Short mmCIF file of C-alpha atoms in Angstrom, two decimals:
data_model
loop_
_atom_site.label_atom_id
_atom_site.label_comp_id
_atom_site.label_asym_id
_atom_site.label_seq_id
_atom_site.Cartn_x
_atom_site.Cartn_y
_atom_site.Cartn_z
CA UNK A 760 -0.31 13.34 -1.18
CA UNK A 761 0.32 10.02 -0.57
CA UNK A 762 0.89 9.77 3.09
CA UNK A 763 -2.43 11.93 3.44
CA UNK A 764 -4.40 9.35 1.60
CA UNK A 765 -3.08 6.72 4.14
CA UNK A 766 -3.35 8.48 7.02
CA UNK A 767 -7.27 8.02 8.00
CA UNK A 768 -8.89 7.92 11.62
CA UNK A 769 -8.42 4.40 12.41
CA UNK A 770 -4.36 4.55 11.67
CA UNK A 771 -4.26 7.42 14.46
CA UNK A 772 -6.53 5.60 16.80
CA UNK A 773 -5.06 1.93 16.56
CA UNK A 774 -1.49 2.66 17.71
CA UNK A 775 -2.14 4.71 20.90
CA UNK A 776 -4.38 1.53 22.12
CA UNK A 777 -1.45 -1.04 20.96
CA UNK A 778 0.56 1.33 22.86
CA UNK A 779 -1.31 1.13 26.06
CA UNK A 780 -1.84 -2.82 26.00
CA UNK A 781 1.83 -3.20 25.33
CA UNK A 782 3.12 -1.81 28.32
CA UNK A 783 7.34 -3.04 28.48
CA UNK A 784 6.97 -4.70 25.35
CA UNK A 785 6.70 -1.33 23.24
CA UNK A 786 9.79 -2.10 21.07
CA UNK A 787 8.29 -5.76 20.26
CA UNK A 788 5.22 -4.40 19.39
CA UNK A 789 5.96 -1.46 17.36
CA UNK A 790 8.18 -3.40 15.25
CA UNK A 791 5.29 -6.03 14.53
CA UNK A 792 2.84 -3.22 13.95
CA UNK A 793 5.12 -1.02 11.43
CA UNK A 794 5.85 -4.21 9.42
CA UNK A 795 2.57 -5.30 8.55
CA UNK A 796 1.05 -1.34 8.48
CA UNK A 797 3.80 0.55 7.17
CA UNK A 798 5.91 -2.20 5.12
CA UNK A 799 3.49 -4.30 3.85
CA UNK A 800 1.76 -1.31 1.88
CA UNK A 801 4.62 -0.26 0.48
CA UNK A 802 5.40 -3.12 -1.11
CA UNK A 803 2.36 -3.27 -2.29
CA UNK A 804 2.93 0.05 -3.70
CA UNK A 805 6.11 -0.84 -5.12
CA UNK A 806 4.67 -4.28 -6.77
CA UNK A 807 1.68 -2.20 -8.17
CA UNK A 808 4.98 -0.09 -9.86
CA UNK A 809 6.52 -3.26 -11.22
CA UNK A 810 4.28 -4.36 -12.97
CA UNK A 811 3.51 -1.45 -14.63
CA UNK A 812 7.17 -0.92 -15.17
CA UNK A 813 6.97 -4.09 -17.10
CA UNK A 814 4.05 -3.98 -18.97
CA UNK A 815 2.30 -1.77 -21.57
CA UNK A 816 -0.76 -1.81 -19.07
CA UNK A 817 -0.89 0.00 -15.44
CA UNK A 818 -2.53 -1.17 -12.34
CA UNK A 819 -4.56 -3.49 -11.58
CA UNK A 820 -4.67 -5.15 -15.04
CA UNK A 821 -1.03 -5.43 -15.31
CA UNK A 822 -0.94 -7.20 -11.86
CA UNK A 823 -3.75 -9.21 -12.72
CA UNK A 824 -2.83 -10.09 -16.21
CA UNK A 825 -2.24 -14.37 -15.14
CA UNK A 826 -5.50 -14.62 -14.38
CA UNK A 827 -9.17 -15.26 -15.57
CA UNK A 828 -10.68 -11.68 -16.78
CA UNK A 829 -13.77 -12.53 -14.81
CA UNK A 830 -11.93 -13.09 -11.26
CA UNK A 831 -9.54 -10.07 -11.43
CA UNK A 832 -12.68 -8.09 -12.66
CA UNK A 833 -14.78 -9.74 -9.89
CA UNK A 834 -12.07 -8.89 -6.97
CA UNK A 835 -11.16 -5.53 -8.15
CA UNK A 836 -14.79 -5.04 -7.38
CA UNK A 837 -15.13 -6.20 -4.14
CA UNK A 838 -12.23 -4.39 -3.00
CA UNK A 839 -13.36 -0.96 -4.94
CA UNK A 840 -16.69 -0.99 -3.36
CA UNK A 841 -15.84 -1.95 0.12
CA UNK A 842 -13.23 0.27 0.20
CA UNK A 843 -15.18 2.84 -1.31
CA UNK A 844 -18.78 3.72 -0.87
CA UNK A 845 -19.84 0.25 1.47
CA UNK A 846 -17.19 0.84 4.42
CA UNK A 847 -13.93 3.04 4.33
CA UNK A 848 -15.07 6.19 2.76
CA UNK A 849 -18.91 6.64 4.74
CA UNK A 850 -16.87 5.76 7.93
CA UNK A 851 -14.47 8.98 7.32
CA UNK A 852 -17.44 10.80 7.76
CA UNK A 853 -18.70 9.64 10.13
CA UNK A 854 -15.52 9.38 12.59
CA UNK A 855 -14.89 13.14 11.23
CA UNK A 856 -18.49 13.93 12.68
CA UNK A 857 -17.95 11.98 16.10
CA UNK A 858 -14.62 13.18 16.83
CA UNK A 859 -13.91 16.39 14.93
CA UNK A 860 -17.35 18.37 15.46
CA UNK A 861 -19.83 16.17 18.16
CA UNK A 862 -17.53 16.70 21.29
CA UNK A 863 -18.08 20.63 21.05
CA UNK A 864 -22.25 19.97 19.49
CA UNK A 865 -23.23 17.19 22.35
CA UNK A 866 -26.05 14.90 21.07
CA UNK A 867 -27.33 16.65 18.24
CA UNK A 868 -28.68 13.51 16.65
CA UNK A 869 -29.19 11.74 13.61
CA UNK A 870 -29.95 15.90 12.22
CA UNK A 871 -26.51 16.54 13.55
CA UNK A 872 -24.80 14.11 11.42
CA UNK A 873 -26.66 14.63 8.24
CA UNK A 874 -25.91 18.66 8.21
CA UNK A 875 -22.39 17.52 8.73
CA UNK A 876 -22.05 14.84 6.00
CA UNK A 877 -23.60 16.42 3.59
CA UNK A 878 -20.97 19.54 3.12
CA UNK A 879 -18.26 17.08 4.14
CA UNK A 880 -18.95 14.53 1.18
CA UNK A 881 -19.50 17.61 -1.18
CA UNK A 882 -16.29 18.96 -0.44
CA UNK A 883 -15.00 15.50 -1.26
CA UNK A 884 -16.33 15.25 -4.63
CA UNK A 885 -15.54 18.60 -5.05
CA UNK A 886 -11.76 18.06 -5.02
CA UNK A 887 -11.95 14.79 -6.34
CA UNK A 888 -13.68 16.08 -9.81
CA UNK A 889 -10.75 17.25 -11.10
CA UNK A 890 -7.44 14.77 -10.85
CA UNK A 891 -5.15 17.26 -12.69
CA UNK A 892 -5.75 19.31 -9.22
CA UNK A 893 -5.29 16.48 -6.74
CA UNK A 894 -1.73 16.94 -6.15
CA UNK A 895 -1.61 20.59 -5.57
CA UNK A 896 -4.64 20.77 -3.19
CA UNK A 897 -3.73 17.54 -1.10
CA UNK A 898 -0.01 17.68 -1.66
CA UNK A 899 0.76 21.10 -1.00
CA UNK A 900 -1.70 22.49 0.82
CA UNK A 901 -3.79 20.33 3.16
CA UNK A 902 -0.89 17.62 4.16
CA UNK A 903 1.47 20.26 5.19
CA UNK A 904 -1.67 21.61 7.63
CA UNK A 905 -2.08 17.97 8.68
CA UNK A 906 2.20 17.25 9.17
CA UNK A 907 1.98 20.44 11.20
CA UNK A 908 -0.03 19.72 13.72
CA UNK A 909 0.66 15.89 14.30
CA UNK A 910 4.32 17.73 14.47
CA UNK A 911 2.88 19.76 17.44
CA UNK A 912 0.76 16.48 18.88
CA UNK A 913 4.25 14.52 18.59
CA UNK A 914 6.56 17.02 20.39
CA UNK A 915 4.48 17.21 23.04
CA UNK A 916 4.50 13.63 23.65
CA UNK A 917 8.08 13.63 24.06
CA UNK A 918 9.12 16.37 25.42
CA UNK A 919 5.96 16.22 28.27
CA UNK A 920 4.85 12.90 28.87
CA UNK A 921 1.65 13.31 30.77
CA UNK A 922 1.48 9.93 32.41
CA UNK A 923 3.28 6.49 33.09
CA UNK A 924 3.95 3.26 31.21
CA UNK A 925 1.06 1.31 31.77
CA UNK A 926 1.90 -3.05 32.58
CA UNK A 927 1.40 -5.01 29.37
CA UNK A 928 -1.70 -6.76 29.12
CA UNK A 929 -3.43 -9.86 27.51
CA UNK A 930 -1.72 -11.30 24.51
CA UNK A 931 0.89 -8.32 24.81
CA UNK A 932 2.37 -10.44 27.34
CA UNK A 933 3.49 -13.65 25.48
CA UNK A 934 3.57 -12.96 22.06
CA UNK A 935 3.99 -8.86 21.70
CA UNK A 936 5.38 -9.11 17.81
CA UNK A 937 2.92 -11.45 16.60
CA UNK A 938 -0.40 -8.86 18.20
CA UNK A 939 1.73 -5.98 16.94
CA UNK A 940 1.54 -7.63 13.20
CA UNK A 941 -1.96 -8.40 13.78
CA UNK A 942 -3.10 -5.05 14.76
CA UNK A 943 -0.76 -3.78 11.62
CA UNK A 944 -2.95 -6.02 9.31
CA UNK A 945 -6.03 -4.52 10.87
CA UNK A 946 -5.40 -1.12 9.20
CA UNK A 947 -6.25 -2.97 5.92
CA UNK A 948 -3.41 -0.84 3.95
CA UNK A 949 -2.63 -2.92 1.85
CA UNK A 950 -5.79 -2.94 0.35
CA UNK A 951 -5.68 1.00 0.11
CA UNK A 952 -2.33 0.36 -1.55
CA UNK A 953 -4.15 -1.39 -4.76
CA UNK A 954 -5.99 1.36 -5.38
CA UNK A 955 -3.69 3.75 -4.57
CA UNK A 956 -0.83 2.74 -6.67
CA UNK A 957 -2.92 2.41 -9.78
CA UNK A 958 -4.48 6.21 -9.32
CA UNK A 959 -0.73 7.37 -9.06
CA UNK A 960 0.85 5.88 -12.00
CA UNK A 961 -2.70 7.93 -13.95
CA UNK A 962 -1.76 11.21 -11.93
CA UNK A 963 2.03 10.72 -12.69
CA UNK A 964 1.05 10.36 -16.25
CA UNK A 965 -1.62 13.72 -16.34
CA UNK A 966 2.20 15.31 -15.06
CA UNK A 967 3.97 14.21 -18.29
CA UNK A 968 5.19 11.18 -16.65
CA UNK A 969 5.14 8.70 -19.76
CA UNK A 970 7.70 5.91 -20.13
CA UNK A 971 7.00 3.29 -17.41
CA UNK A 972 11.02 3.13 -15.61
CA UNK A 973 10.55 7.14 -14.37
CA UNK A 974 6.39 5.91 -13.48
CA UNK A 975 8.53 3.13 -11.10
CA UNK A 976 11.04 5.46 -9.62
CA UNK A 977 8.22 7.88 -8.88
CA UNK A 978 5.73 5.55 -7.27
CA UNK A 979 8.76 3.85 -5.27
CA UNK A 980 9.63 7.44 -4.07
CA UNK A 981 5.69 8.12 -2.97
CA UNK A 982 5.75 5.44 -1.60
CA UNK A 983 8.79 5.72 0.72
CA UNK A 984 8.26 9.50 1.69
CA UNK A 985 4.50 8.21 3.12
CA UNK A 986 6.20 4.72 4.95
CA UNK A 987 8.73 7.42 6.41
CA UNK A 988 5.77 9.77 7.17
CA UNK A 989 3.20 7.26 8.20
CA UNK A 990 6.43 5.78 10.51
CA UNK A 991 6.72 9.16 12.64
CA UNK A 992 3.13 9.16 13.26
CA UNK A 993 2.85 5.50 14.27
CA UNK A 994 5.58 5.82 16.40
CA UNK A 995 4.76 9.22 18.29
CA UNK A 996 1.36 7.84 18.87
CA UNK A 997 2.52 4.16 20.50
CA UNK A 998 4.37 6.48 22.91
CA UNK A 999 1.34 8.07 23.72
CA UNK A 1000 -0.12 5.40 24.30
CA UNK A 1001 2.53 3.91 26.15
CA UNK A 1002 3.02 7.02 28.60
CA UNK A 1003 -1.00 7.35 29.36
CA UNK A 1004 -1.34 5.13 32.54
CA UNK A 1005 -3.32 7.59 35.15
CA UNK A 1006 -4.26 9.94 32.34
CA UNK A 1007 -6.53 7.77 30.20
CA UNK A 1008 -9.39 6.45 33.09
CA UNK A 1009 -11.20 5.16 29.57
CA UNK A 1010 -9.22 2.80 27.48
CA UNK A 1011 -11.73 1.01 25.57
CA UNK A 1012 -10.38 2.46 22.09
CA UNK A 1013 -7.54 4.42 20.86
CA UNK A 1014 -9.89 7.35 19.95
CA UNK A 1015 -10.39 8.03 24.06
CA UNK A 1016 -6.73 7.78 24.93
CA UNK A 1017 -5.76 10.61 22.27
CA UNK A 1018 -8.77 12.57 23.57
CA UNK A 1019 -7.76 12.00 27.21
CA UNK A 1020 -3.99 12.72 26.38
CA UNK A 1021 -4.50 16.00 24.09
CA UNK A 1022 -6.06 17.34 26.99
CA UNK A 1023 -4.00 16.81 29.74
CA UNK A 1024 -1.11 17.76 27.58
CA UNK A 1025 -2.76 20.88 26.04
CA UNK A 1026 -6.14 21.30 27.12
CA UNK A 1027 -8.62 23.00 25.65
CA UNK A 1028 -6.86 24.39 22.67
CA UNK A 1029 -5.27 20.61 22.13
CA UNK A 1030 -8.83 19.64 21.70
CA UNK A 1031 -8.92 21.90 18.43
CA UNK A 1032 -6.20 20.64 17.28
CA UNK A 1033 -7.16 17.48 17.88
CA UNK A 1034 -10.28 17.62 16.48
CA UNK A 1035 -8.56 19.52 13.19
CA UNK A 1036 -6.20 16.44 12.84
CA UNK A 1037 -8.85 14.15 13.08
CA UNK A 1038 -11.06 15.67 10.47
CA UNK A 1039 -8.28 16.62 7.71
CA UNK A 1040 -7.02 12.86 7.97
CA UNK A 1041 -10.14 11.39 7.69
CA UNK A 1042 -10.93 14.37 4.64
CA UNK A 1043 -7.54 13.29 2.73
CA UNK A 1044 -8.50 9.53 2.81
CA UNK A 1045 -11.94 10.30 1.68
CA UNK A 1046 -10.93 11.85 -1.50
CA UNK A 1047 -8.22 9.62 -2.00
CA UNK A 1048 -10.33 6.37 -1.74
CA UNK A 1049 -12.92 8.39 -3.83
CA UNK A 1050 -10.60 8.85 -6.44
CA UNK A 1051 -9.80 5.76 -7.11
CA UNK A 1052 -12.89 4.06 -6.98
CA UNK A 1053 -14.18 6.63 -9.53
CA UNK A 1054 -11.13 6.31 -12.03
CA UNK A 1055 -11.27 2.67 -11.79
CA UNK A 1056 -15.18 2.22 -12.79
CA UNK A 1057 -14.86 4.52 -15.20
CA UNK A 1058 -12.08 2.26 -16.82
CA UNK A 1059 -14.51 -0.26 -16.35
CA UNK A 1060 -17.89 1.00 -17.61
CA UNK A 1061 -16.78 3.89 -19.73
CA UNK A 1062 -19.52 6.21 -17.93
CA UNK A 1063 -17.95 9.14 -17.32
CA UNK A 1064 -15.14 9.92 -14.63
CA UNK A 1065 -16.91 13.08 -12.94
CA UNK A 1066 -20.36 11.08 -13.04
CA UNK A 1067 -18.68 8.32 -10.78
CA UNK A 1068 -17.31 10.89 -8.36
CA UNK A 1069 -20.92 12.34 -7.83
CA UNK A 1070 -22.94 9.21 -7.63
CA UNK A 1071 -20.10 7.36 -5.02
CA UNK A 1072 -20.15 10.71 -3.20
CA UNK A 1073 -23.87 10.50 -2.80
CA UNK A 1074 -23.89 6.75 -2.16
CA UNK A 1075 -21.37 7.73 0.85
CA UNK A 1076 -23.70 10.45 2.46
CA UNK A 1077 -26.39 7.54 2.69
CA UNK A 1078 -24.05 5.11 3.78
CA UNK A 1079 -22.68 7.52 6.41
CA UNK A 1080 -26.30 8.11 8.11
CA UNK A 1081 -28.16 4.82 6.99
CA UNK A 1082 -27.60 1.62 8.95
CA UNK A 1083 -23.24 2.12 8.93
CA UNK A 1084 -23.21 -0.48 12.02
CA UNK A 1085 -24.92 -3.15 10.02
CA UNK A 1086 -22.82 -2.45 7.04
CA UNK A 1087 -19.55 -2.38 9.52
CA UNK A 1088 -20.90 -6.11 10.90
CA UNK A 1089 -21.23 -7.39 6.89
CA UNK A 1090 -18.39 -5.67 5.64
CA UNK A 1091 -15.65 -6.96 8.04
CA UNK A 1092 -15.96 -11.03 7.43
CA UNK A 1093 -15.79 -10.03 3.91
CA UNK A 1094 -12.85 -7.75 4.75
CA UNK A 1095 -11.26 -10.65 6.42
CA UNK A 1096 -11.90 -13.25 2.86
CA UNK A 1097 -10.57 -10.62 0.40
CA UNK A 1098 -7.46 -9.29 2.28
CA UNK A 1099 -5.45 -12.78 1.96
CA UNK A 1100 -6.17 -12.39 -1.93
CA UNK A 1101 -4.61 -8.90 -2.05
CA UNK A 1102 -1.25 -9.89 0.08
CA UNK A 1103 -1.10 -12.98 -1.89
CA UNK A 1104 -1.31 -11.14 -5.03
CA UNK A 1105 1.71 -8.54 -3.82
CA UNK A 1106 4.16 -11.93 -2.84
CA UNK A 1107 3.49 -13.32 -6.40
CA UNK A 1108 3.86 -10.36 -7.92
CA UNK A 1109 7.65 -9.66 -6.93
CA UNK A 1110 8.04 -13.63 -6.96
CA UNK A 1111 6.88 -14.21 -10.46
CA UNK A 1112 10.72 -14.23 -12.41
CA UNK A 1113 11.02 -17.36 -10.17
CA UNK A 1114 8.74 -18.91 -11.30
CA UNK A 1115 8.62 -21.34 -14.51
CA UNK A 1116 4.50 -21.15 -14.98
CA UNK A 1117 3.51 -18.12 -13.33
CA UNK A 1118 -0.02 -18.16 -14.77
CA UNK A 1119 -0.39 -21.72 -12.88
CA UNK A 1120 1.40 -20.39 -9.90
CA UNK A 1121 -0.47 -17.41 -9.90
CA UNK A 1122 -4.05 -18.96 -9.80
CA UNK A 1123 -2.94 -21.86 -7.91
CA UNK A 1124 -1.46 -19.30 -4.88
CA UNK A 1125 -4.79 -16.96 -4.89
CA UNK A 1126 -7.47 -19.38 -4.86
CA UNK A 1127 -5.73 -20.96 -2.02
CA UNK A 1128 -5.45 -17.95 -0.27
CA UNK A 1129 -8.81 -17.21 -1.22
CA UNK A 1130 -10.42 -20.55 0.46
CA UNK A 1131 -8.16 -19.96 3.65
CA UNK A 1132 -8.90 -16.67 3.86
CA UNK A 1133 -12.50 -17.79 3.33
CA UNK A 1134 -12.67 -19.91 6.54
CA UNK A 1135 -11.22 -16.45 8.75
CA UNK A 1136 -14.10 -14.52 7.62
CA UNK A 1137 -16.39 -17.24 8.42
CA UNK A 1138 -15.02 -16.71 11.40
CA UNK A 1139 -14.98 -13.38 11.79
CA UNK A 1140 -19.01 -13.77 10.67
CA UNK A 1141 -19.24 -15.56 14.09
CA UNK A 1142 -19.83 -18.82 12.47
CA UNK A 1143 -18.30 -21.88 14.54
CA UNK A 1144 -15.37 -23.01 12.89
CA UNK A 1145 -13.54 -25.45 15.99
CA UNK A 1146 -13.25 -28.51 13.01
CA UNK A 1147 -10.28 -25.87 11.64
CA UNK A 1148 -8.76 -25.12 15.11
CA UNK A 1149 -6.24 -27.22 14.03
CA UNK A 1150 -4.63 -25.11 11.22
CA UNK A 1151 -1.61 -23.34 11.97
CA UNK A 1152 -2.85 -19.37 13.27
CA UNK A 1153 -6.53 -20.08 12.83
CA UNK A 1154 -7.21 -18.64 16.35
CA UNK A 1155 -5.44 -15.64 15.27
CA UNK A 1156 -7.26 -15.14 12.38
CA UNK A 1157 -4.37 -16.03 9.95
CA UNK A 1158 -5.06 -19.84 8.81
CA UNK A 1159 -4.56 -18.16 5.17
CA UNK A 1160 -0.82 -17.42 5.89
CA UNK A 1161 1.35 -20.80 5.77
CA UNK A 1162 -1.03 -22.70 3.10
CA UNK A 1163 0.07 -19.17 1.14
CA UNK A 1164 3.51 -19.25 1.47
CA UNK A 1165 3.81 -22.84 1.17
CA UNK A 1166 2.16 -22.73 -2.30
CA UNK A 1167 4.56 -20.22 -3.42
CA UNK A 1168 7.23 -22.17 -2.70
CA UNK A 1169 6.00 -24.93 -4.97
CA UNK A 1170 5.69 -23.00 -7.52
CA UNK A 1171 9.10 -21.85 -7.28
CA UNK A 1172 10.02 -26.35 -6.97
CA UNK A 1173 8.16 -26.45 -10.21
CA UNK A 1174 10.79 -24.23 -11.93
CA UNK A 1175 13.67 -26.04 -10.39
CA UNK A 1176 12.21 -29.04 -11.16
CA UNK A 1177 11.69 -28.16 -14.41
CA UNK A 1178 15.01 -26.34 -15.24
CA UNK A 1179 16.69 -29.80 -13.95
CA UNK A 1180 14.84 -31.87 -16.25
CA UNK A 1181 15.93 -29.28 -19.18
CA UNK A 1182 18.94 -29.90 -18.41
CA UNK A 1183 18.75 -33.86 -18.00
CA UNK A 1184 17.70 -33.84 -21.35
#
């Protein structure tokens, strides 16, 4: 269940494109890539389970717990909202509609893509109304489907690569680890993993799953069967993408190398399955991210659970078929401000025995990351920024990174300093 809530659209059409530009540096990039989209959200998982481990609350509170009410309250927010009925869940849809269903309809128009939201987003809530369900209709039923055919996608890419390796291109060239990370980060995972984590310790506990050690060896375990899962898939696609040179004439996005590779490879038929893939991915994610948006304002307001699954199901049909592009345009710089937070929030989180005031550290460490993080999505908003050209990865979109890391380690000085002085004295 896990890996099916990770795997959306854009994690199957980011890696064959990484693949392509990365020509001889495959390995280098790869690497970067399944370190910041594969490892990254599992420790994020895993911190999520720590602190609950620890602690007589779960989730986000528990995580959260060092700082102001207001801020975690405000950021859990932000992230639910975005990640829920503003971006991630309308654009399921929506990719579900342009590659699962419009290839074989042609330009049926904006009527096209309402008739097809609508029963998609209803299915959606559907599942998602009842939790105690989740993991026997996602884990045993539709990710099996979904691990089957990627299975089928994957063996054919191995055993009959349809083109050649393509010459690495643009920042491929140089610095093949560092675009690899950065197209990782791009999957916004980690993010997911927030949400996710806290939905599975309330699942583990609807399964009888009370005392908080057996919540962290479960959660760990989730989390290590969908890195292994999510690994396979990343991996069989960069080879795709790295074996499409003279197959793939259009290479302007992943989504157009898998099309042009499926049907070389298996042609018309691979376009079903293609278009099958596409659509239960993009399905699983939906009610995943639904999920968890719903449980969480529910813990927040009180309103009922199955109330918040109907009115962020609706809100997502709108979203899907109302002005997505200008939503995508506003959504991304914010995107870009918030995701620093949530990384920064997973490093103090399995950081925090080291340090001797962890409520200090903690606020200190996030509103850093917060105002660096800031300046990226300003950024990212198209705003000039050339005054901060001079931080350290501002061009890449990471000024947030070092000021980060650097403020960690003083908190950890602050211990030492501190436990010397004790000792002085």
């Amino acid at each position: 269940m896990t890996f099916a809530f990770y795997l959306g659209a854009g994690n199957i059409i980011f890696p064959p494109l990484a693949g392509f530009m990365a020509g001889e540096h495959l390995l280098a990039t790869m690497a970067g890539f399944l370190l910041t989209a594969v490892g990254l959200p599992l420790l994020t998982l895993i911190a999520v389970a720590k602190s609950c481990a620890g602690q007589g609350s779960s989730g986000w509170t528990a995580m959260t717990r060092y700082l102001p009410a207001g801020t975690a309250t405000a950021l859990a927010i932000a992230i639910y909202i975005i990640m829920g009925p503003a971006f991630a869940i309308p654009r399921t849809g929506l990719v579900a509609y342009e590659m699962g269903l419009k290839p074989w309809l042609g330009a049926a128009g904006q009527s096209g893509l309402l008739l097809y939201t609508l029963p998609f987003f209803a299915l959606v809530s559907l599942i998602a109304l009842d939790r105690g369900k989740l993991l026997d209709a996602i884990g045993k039923y539709l990710t099996p489907a979904l691990m089957v055919m990627l299975l089928i996608l994957a063996l054919g890419v191995f055993i009959a690569p349809q083109g050649s390796m393509p010459e690495a291109s643009g920042e491929y060239v140089n610095t093949p680890l560092i675009r690899g990370m950065l197209e990782g980060y791009n999957t916004m995972d980690t993010l997911a993993s927030l949400m996710f984590g806290t939905l599975i310790i309330g699942l583990l506990r609807q399964k009888g799953v009370e005392d908080y050690p057996s919540q962290f060896k479960y959660l760990t375990i989730a989390g290590l069967i969908s890195a292994a899962g999510l690994s396979a898939v990343y991996i069989s696609l960069f080879h795709l993408g790295n074996s499409a040179a003279g197959v793939a004439g259009d290479i302007s996005n992943g989504g157009a190398i898998v099309n042009a590779y499926v049907l070389s490879l298996f042609g018309l038929p691979g376009q079903f399955i293609l278009a099958a893939i596409i659509t239960l991915a993009c399905f699983t994610s939906a009610v995943g991210l639904l999920c968890a948006g719903a449980d969480y304002f529910h813990g927040l307001t009180g309103w009922a659970y199955r109330k918040w699954v109907l009115l962020l199901g609706s809100l997502c049909v709108l979203v899907a078929n109302v002005g997505l592009s200008q939503l995508i345009s506003l959504s991304i710089p914010v995107l870009v401000a918030i995701y620093p937070v949530a990384v920064a929030l997973v490093l103090v989180t399995f950081l925090k025995d080291y340090f001797g005031r962890p409520r200090l550290v903690f606020r200190s460490v996030l509103l850093v990351a917060f105002l660096f993080g800031c300046l990226d999505g300003l950024g990212a908003a198209g705003m000039k920024m050339d005054a901060f050209a001079f931080l350290p990865l501002f061009d890449k979109g990471l000024a947030w990174l070092l000021p980060t890391v650097l403020a960690c380690g003083f908190g950890v000085v602050v211990r030492s300093s501190d436990k010397l002085a004790a000792e002085a004295a």
